Coordinates of C-alpha atoms in Angstrom, one line a residue:
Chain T
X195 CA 41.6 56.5 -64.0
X196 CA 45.3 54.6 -64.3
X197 CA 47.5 55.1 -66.8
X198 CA 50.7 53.5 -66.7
X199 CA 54.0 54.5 -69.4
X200 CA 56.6 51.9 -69.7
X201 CA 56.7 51.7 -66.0
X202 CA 60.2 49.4 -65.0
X203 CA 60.6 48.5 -61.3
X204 CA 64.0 46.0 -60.3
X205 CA 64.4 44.9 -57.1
X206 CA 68.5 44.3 -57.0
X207 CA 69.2 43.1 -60.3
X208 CA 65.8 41.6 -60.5
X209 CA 64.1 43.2 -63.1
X210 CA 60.2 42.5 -62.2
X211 CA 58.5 45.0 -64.4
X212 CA 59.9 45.5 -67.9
X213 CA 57.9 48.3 -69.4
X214 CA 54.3 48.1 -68.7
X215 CA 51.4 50.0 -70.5
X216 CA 48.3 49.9 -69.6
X217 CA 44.9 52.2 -69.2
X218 CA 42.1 51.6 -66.9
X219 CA 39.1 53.7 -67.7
X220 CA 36.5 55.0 -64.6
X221 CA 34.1 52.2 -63.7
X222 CA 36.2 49.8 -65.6
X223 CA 37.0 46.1 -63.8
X224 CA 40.7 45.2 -64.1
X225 CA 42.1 41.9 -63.7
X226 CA 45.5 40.4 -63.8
X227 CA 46.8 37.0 -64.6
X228 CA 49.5 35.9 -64.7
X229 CA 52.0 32.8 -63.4
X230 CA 53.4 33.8 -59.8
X231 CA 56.5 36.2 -60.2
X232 CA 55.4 37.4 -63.4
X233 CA 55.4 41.1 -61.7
X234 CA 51.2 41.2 -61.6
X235 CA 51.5 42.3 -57.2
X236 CA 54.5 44.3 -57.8
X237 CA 53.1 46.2 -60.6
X238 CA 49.6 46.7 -58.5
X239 CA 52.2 47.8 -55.4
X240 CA 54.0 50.6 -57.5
X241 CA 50.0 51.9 -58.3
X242 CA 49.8 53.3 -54.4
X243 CA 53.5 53.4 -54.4
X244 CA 53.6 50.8 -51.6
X245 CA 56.9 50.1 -54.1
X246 CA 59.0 53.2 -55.8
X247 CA 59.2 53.2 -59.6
X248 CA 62.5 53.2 -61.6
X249 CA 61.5 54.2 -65.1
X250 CA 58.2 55.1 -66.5
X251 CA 55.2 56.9 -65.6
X252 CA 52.4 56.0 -63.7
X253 CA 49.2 58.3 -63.3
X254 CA 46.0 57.8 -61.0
X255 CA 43.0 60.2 -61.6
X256 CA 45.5 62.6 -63.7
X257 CA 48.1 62.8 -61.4
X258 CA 51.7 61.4 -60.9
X259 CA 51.9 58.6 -58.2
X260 CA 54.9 59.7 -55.9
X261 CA 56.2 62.1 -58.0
X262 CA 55.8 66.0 -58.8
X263 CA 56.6 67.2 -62.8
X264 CA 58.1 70.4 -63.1
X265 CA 59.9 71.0 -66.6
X266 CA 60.6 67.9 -67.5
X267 CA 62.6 67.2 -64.8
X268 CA 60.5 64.8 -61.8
X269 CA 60.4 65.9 -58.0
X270 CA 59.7 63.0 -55.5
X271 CA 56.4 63.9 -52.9
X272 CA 56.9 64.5 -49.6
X273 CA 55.6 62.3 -47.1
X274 CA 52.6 63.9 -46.5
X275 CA 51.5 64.1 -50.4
X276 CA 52.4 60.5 -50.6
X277 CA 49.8 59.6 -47.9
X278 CA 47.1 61.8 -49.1
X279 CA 47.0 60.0 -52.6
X280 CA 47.5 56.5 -50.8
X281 CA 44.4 57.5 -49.3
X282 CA 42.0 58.0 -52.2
X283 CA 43.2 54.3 -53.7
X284 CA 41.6 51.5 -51.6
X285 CA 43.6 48.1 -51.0
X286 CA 43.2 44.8 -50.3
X287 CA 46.1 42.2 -50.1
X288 CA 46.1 38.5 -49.9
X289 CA 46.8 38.1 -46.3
X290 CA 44.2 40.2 -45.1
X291 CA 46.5 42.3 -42.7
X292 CA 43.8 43.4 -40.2
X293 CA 44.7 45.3 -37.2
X294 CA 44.8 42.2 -34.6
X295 CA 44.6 44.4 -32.2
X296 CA 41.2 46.0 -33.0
X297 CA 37.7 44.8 -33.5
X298 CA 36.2 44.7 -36.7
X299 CA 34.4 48.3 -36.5
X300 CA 37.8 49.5 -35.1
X301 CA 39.2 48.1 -38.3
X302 CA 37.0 50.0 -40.4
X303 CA 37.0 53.8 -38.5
X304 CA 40.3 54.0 -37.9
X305 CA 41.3 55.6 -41.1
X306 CA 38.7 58.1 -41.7
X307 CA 38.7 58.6 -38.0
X308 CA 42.8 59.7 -37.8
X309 CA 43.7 59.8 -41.4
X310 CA 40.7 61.8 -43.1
X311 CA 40.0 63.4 -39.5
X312 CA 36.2 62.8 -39.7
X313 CA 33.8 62.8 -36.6
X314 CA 33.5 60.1 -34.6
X315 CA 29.4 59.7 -35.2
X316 CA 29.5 60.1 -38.9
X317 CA 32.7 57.5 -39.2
X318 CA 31.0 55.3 -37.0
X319 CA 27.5 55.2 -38.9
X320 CA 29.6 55.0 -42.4
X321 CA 31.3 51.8 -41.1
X322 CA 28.3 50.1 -39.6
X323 CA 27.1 50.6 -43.1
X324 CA 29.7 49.2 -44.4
X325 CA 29.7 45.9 -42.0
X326 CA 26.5 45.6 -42.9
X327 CA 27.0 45.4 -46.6
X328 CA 29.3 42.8 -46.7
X329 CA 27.3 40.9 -44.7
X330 CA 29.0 41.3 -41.2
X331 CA 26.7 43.4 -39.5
X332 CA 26.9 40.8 -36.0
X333 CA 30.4 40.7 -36.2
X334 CA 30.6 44.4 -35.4
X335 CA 32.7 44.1 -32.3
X336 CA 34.2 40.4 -32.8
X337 CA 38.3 40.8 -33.1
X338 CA 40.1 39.8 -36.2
X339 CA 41.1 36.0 -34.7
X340 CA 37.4 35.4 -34.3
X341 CA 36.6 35.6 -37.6
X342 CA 36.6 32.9 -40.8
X343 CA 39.0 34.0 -43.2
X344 CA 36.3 35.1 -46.1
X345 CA 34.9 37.3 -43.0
X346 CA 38.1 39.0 -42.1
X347 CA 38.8 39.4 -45.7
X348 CA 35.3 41.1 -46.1
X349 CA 36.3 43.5 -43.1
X350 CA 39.1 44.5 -44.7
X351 CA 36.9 45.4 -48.2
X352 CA 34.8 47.3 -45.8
X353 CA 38.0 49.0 -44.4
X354 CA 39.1 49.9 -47.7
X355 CA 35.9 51.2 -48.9
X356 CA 35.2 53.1 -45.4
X357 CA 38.1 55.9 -46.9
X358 CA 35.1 56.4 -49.8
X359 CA 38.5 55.5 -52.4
X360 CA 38.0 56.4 -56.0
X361 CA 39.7 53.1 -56.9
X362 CA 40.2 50.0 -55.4
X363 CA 43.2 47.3 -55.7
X364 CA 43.1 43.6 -54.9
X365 CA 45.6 41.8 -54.3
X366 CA 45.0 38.4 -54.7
X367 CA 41.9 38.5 -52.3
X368 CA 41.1 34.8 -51.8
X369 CA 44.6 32.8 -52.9
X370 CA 44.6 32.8 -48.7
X371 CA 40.8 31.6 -48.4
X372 CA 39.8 27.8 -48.0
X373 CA 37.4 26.8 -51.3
X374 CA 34.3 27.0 -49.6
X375 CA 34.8 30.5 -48.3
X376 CA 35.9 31.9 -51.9
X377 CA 32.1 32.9 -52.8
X378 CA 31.2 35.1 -50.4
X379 CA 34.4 37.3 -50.8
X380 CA 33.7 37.1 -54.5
X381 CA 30.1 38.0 -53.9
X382 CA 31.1 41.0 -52.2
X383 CA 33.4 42.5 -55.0
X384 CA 30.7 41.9 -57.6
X385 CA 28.6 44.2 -55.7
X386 CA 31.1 46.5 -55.7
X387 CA 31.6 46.2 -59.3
X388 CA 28.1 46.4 -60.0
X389 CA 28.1 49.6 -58.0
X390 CA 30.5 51.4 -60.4
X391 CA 33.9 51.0 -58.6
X392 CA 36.9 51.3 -60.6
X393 CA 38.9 48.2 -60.0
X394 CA 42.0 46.1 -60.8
X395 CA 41.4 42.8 -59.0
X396 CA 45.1 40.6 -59.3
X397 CA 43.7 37.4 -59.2
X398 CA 43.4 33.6 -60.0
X399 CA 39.8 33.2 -60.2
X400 CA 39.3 33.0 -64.2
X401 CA 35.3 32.9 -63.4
X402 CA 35.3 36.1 -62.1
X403 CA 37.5 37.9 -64.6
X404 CA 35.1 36.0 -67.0
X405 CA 31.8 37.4 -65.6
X406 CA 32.5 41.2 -64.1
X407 CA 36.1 41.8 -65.6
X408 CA 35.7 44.2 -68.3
X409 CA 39.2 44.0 -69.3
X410 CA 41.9 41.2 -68.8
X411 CA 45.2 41.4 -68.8
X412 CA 48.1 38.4 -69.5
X413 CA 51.5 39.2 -67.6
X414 CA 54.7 37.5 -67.7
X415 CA 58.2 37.9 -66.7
X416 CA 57.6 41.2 -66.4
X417 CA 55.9 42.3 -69.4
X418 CA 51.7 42.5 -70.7
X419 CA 51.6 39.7 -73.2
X420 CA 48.3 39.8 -73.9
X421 CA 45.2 42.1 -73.4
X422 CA 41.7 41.9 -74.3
X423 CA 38.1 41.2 -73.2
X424 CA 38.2 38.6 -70.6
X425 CA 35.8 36.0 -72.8
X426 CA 37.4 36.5 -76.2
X427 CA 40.6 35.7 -74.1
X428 CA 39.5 33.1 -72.0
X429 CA 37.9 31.6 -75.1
X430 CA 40.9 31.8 -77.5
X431 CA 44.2 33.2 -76.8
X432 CA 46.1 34.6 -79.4
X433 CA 49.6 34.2 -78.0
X434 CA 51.2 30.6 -76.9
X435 CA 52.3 31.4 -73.4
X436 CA 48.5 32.5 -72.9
X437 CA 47.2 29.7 -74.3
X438 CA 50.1 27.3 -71.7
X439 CA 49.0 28.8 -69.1
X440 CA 45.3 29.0 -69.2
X441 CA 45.3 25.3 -70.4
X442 CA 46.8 24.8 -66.9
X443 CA 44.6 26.7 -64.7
X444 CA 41.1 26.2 -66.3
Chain R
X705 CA 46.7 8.8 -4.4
X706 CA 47.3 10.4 -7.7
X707 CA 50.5 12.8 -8.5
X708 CA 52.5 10.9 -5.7
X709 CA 55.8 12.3 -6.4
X710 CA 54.2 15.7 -6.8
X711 CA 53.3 15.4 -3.4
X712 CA 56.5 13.6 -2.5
X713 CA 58.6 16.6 -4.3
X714 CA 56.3 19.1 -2.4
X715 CA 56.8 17.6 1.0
X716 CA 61.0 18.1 0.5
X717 CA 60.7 21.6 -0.7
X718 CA 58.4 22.4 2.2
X719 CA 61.2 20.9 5.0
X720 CA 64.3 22.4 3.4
X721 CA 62.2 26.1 3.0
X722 CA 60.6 25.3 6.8
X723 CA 64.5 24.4 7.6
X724 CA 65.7 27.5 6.2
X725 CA 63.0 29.7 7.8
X726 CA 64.1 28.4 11.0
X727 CA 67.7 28.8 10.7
X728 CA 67.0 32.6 10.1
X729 CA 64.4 33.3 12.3
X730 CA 66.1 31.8 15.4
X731 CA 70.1 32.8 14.6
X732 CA 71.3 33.4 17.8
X733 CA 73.4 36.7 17.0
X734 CA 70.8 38.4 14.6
X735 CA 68.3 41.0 16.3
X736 CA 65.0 40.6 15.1
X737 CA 64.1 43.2 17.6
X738 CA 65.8 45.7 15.8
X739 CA 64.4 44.9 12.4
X740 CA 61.1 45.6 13.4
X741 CA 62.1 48.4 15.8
X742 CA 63.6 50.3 12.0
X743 CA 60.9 48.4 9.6
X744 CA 58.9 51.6 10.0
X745 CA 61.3 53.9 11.3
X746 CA 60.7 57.3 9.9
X747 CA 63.8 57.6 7.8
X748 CA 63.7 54.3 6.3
X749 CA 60.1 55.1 5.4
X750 CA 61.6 58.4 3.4
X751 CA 64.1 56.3 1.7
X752 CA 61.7 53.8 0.4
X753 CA 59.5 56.9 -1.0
X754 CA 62.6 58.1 -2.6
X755 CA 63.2 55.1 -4.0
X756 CA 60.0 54.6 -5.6
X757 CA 60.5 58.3 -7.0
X758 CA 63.8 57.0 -8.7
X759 CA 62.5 54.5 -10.2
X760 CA 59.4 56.0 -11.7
X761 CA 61.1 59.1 -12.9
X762 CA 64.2 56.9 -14.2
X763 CA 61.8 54.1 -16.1
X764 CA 59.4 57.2 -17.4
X765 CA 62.8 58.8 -19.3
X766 CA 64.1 55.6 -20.1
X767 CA 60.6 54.2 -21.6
X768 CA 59.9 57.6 -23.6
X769 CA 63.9 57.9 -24.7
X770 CA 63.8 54.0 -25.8
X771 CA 61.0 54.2 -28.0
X772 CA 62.7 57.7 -29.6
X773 CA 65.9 56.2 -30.0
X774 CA 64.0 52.6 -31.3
X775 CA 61.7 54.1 -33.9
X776 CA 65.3 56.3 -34.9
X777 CA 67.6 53.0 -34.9
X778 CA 64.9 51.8 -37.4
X779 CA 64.7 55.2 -39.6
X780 CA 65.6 55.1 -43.2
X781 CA 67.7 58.3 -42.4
X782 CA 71.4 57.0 -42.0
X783 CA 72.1 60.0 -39.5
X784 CA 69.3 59.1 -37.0
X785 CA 70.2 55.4 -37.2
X786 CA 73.6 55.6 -36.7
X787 CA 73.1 58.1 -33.9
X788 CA 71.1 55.8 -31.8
X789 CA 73.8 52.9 -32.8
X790 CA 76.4 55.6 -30.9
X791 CA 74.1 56.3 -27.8
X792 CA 73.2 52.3 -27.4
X793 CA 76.7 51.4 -27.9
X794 CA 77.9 54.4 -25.1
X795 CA 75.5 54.2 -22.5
X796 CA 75.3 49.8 -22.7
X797 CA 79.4 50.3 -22.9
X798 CA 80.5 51.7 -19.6
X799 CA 79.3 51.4 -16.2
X800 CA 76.1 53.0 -15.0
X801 CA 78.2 53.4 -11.1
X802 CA 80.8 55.2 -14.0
X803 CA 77.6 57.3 -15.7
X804 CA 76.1 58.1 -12.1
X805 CA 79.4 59.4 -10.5
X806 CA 79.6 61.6 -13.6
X807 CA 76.8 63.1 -13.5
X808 CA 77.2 63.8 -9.8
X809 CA 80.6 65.6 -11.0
X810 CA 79.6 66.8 -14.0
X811 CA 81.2 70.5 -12.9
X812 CA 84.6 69.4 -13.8
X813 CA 83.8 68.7 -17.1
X814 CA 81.2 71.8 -17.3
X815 CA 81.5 74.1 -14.2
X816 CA 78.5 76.5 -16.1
X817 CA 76.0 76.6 -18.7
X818 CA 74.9 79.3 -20.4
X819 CA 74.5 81.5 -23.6
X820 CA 78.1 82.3 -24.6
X821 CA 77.8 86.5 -25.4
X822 CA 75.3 87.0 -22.9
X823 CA 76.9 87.8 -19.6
X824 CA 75.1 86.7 -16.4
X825 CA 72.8 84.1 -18.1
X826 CA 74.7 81.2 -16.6
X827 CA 74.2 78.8 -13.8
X828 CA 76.2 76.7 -12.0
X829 CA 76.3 73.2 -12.9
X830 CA 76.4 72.0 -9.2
X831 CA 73.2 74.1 -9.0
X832 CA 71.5 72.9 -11.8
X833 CA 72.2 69.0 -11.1
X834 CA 71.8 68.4 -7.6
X835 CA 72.5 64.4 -6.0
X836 CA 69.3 63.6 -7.2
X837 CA 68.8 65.0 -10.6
X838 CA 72.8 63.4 -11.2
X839 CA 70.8 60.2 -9.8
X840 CA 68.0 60.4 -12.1
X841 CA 70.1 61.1 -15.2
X842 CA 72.4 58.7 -14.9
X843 CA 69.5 55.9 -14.0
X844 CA 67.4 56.9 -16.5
X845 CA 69.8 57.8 -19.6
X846 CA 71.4 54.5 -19.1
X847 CA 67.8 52.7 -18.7
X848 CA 66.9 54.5 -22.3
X849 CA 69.5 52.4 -24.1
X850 CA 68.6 49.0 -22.8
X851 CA 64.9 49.5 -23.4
X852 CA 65.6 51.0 -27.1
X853 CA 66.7 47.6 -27.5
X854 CA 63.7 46.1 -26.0
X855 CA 61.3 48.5 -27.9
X856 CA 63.4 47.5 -31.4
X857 CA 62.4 43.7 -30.5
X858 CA 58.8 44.5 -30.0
X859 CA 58.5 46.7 -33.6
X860 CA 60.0 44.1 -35.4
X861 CA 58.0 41.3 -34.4
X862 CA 55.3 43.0 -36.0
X863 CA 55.0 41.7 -39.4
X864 CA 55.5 43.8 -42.2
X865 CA 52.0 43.6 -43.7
X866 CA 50.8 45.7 -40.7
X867 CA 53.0 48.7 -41.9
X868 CA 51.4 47.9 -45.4
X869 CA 48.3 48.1 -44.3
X870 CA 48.4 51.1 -42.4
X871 CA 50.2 53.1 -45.1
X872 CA 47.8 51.5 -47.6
X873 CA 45.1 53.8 -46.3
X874 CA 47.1 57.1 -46.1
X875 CA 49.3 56.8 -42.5
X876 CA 51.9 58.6 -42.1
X877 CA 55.3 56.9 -40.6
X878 CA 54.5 58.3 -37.5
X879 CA 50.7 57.6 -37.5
X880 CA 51.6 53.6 -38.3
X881 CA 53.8 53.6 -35.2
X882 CA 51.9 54.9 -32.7
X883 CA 48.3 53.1 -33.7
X884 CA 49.6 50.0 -34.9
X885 CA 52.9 48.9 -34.8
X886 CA 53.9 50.2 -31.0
X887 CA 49.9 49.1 -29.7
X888 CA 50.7 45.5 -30.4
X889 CA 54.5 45.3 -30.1
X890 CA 53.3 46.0 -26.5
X891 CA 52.9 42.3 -25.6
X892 CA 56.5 41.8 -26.8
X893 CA 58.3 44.7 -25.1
X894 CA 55.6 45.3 -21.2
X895 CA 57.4 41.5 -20.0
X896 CA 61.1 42.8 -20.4
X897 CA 60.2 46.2 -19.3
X898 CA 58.6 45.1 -15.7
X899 CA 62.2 42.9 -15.7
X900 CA 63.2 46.3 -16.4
X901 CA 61.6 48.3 -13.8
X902 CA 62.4 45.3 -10.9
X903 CA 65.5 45.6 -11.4
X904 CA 65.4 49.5 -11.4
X905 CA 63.9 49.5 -7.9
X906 CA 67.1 47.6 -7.1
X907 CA 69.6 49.8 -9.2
X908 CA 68.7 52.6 -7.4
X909 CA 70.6 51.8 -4.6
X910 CA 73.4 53.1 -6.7
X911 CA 72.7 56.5 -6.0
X912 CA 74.2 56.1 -2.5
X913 CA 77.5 57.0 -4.7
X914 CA 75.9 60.6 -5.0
X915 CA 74.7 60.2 -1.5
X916 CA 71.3 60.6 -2.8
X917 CA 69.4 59.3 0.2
X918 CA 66.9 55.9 -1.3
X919 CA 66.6 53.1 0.8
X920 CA 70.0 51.6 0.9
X921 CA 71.9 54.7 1.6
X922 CA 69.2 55.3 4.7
X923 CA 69.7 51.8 5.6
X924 CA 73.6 51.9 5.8
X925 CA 73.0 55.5 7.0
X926 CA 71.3 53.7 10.4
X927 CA 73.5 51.2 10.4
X928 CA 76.8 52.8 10.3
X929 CA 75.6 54.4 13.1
X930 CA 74.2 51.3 15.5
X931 CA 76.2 48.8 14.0
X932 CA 73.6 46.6 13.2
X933 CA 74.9 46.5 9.3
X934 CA 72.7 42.8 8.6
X935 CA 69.5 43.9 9.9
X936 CA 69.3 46.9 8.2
X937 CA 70.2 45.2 5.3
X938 CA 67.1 43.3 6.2
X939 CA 64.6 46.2 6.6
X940 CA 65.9 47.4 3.6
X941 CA 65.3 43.7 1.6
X942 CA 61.9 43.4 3.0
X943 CA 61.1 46.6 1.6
X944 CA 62.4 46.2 -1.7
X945 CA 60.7 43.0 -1.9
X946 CA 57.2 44.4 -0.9
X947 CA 57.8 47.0 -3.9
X948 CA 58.5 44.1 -6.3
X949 CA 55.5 42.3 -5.1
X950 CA 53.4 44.8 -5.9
X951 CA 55.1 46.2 -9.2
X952 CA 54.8 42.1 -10.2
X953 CA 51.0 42.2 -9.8
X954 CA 50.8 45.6 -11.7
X955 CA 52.5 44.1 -15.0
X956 CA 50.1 41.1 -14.7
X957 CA 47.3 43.0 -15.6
X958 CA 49.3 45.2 -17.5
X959 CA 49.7 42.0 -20.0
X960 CA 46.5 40.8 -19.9
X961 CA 45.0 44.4 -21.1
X962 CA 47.6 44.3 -24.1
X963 CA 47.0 40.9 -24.9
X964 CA 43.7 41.3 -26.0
X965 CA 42.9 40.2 -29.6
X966 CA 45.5 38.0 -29.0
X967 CA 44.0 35.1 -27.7
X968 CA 40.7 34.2 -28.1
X969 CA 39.6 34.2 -24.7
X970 CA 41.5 35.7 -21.7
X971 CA 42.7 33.4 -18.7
X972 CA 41.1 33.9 -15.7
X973 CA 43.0 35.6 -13.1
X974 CA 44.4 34.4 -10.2
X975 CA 41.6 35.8 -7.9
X976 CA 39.1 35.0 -10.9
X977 CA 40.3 31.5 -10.3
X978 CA 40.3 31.6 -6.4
X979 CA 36.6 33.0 -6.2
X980 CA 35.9 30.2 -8.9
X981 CA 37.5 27.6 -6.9
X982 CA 35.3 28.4 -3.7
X983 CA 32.3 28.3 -5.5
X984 CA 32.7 24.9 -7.1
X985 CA 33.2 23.5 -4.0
X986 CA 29.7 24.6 -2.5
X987 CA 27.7 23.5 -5.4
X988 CA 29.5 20.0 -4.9
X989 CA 27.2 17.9 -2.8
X990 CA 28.3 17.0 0.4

C-alpha cells in the first residue's frame, strides 16, 4: 500500500529525513517511534504530500505521491491531481484541527459533500454512521468547543473515515489528550484496525503498537534504526539507541 | 448606596451633556426652524439616498477586490504577490480627493477606449465615466486596498492547522479559502470593515469634488443658496448620524452570527436583555 525509496526531505539545512525505506502492506498496522525530531510526523507528512520530497520515491496504492514518471525524468502534479490522491489517504493530526466553525456532522460531510461531490442524503446518512461508531452519536450537532478532547479527536477519525480513504495516517492522535481520555480514542482505532484498515499510527503509546501494530518501526535522526514485530522489539531490541530509548518510555 | 462614585461620575456627565444640549438648542443666532424646515426637504432626501448608494456600491467593490487582492498578496506566485504589494502601496499612497478628481478627469489621460484597428468601436471616456461612476471608482478602488489589508489580518489569524486539515482531505487552495479559512477569519475582518463602511458613509461626501450630488454636496447646494451654511451642515450631520446608527446595529448581529462556535454560548442581546430585565422585575414580589 506505501512504499517508500530512500525518501530525503531537509527543511533549510535541516536534514529531517535521511533515506527512508519502508513497505506497508494492505491491512497492515504501522507504527512509528521514535524521540521527538527524529523525522517520524515529517516522514508521515511527505506520505499525503502535506510536505514536498527532495530525493527518493514514495508510492501509495502503486502510484507516485506528487509526482508524475515519464522516462525517467519526474513531472510534479498539478493541483488538482495532488488533491484527488490527498483524498483517498485519511489523516488525523495531534491537535485535532476541527473546523471551529462547524458542528460535528458538519465536520464529517463537508468533504465528501464539496470534495467527492456526493449527495447531500447519502453524505449525511454516511456520517451519522460514522458519529455513531465512534461513539458520538448525541453529539451530532454540538460544535467542536463543546466537546472533550478524546471526543473531538474521535470526530475528526470519523471525518477522516467519512472520505471512505484506502489508508489512514495518525499523527500522534492522543500526545494532546489528558490520560483518562487516551482509551476511548485508542478504542476507536482498534476497531478500525480490526476492520481491516491499512494504517500507520505515529505514536507514543507502546501498548498499542504492542497489541494491534503489526509492524514497528524505530526512527532516529532521520533514519529507520530498527524494524520488526512490535513484541519481539518491545521485548528485546537489537540495536542500543532502541534499547535507550524504550528503557525510558516503558 | 452602593457604586457611589458611579453615580457621582454619572451625575457630572449628565450636567456637562444637559449643559451642552442647552447651549445648542437655545444659541441665539442658529435657526432651528430651518433645520427642520430642510430635514426632509425633497433634495436633501435624494442626497441621502445617493449617499447610501455610494457607499454600498463602493464597500461591495472594495470588499470583493480586498479579498482578491488578500488571497493574491498571500499566493505562492511571486507575480500575484508582488502585484497586490504595487496596488496596496498606490492606492494607500496618494490621496483618495487625488484618485476621485482623476477619475472624474480621466479624459485627459484617456479621451477614448476602444479596439485599436477597428474603426468606430470607441467611446468617449467622459461618456463612459460619468460624476458618479468617477465617484464610485475612486471610493471603491481606494476602499479595496485598505480592506486587502484587513482581509490579510483575518486569513492569518487562522492557524495553520486549518489549511492542513482542509487540504488533508483533498481541498483545493481555493476550496480551503472559501469554506474554512475566509468563514472564520470573519470575526477578525466584519469589526474593521463596519469601521470601514462608517466611515465610507462619511467619505462620500468627497464626491462633491465631481459634483456628484450625496448629501453634503445637496447640503452646501441649499445652503450656498440661503446662506444658512451651519444648519445645513446640521441636516446633513443628523442624517449621517441616523445612517451610522443603523449600519452600527446591522454589524452587531452581523458579529454575533459569525461568532458562532466561538464562544460557548452567545450573549444575549441588547433587546434580549431589556425583555429579560422587565420580566425579572414582575416575578419579584412586591
Amino acid at each position: 500500500m506505501v512504499k517508500a525509496e530512500a525518501v530525503h526531505k531537509s527543511f533549510g539545512r535541516l536534514e529531517v529525513l535521511r533515506g527512508i525505506d519502508l513497505e506497508v502492506k494492505p491491512k497492515e498496522v504501522m507504527c512509528i517511534i521514535g524521540p521527538s525530531g527524529s523525522g517520524k510526523s515529517t516522514f508521515l507528512r511527505c506520505i499525503n504530500h502535506l510536505e514536498k520530497i527532495d530525493a527518493g520515491r514514495l508510492w501509495v496504492d502503486g502510484e507516485l505521491v506528487g509526482y508524475r514518471q515519464r522516462g525517467d525524468r519526474l513531472y510534479e502534479l498539478p493541483d488538482r491531481e495532488v488533491c484527488r490522491k490527498r483524498s483517498e489517504i485519511g489523516m488525523v493530526f495531534q491537535r485535532f484541527n476541527l473546523f471551529p466553525h462547524m458542528t460535528a456532522l458538519e465536520n464529517v460531510i463537508e468533504a465528501p459533500l464539496h470534495v467527492k461531490r456526493e449527495s447531500r442524503a447519502s453524505v449525511d446518512a454516511l456520517a451519522r454512521k460514522l458519529l455513531e461508531r465512534v461513539g458520538l452519536a448525541d453529539k451530532i450537532d454540538a460544535y467542536p468547543n463543546q466537546l472533550s478532547g478524546g471526543q473531538q479527536q474521535r470526530v475528526a477519525i470519523a471525518r477522516a473515515l467519512a472520505m471512505q480513504p484506502k489508508l489512514m495516517l495518525f499523527d500522534e492522535p492522543t500526545s494532546a489528550l489528558d490520560p483518562e481520555l487516551v482509551g476511548e480514542v485508542l478504542d476507536v482505532m482498534r476497531g478500525l484496525a480490526e476492520d481491516g484498515m491499512t494504517m500507520i499510527v505515529v505514536t507514543h503509546e507502546m501498548g498499542f503498537a504492542r497489541e494491534v501494530g503489526d509492524s514497528l518501526v524505530f526512527m532516529d535522526g532521520g533514519v529507520i534504526v530498527e524494524s520488526g514485530k512490535p513484541r519481539d522489539m518491545l521485548a528485546g531490541p537489537q540495536h542500543e539507541r532502541t534499547r535507550l530509548f524504550l528503557s525510558k518510555v516503558l | 448606596m452602593r457604586h457611589t462614585w458611579r453615580w457621582v461620575g454619572a451625575g457630572i456627565v449628565l450636567v456637562i451633556v444637559g449643559g451642552v444640549a442647552y447651549t445648542v438648542a437655545t444659541a441665539p443666532y442658529l435657526h432651528w426652524d430651518v433645520v427642520w424646515q430642510f430635514l426632509f426637504n425633497q433634495l436633501v432626501l435624494q442626497g441621502v439616498v445617493l449617499t447610501l448608494e455610494l457607499t454600498v456600491v463602493a464597500m461591495v467593490i472594495g470588499i470583493v477586490l480586498g479579498v482578491i487582492l488578500a488571497v493574491m498578496r498571500l499566493s505562492p506566485n511571486p507575480v500575484m504577490s508582488s502585484l497586490s504589494w504595487v496596488y496596496i502601496w498606490f492606492f494607500r499612497g496618494t490621496p483618495l480627493l487625488v484618485q476621485i478628481f482623476f477619475w472624474f478627469n480621466i479624459a485627459i489621460v484617456l479621451p477614448y477606449v476602444g479596439i485599436p484597428g477597428i474603426p468606430h468601436w470607441s467611446i468617449s471616456t467622459n461618456i463612459l465615466i460619468p460624476a458618479v461612476v468617477a465617484a464610485i471608482l475612486g471610493l471603491g478602488l481606494n476602499e479595496a486596498a485598505y480592506m486587502a489589508e484587513i482581509v490579510r489580518a483575518g486569513i492569518i489569524s487562522i492557524e495553520h492547522g486549518q489549511t492542513e486539515a482542509a487540504q488533508a482531505l483533498g481541498m483545493t487552495r481555493l476550496q480551503v479559502m472559501q469554506r474554512i479559512i475566509l468563514p472564520q477569519a470573519m470575526r477578525v475582518i466584519i469589526p474593521p470593515t463596519g469601521n470601514e463602511t462608517i466611515s465610507m458613509l462619511k467619505t462620500t461626501s468627497l464626491a462633491f469634488v465631481a459634483s456628484v450630488e450625496e448629501l453634503f454636496t445637496r447640503a452646501h447646494e441649499i445652503a450656498s443658496s440661503n446662506f444658512r451654511v451651519v444648519e445645513l451642515l446640521f441636516v446633513a450631520s443628523i442624517w449621517y448620524l441616523c445612517m451610522t446608527s443603523i449600519l452600527t446595529i446591522g454589524q452587531y448581529y452581523l458579529e454575533r452570527y459569525f461568532a458562532r462556535g466561538a464562544a460557548r454560548e452567545l450573549p444575549a442581546t441588547p433587546w434580549q436583555r431589556f425583555r429579560r430585565l422587565l420580566f425579572t422585575y414582575r416575578l419579584a414580589p412586591p
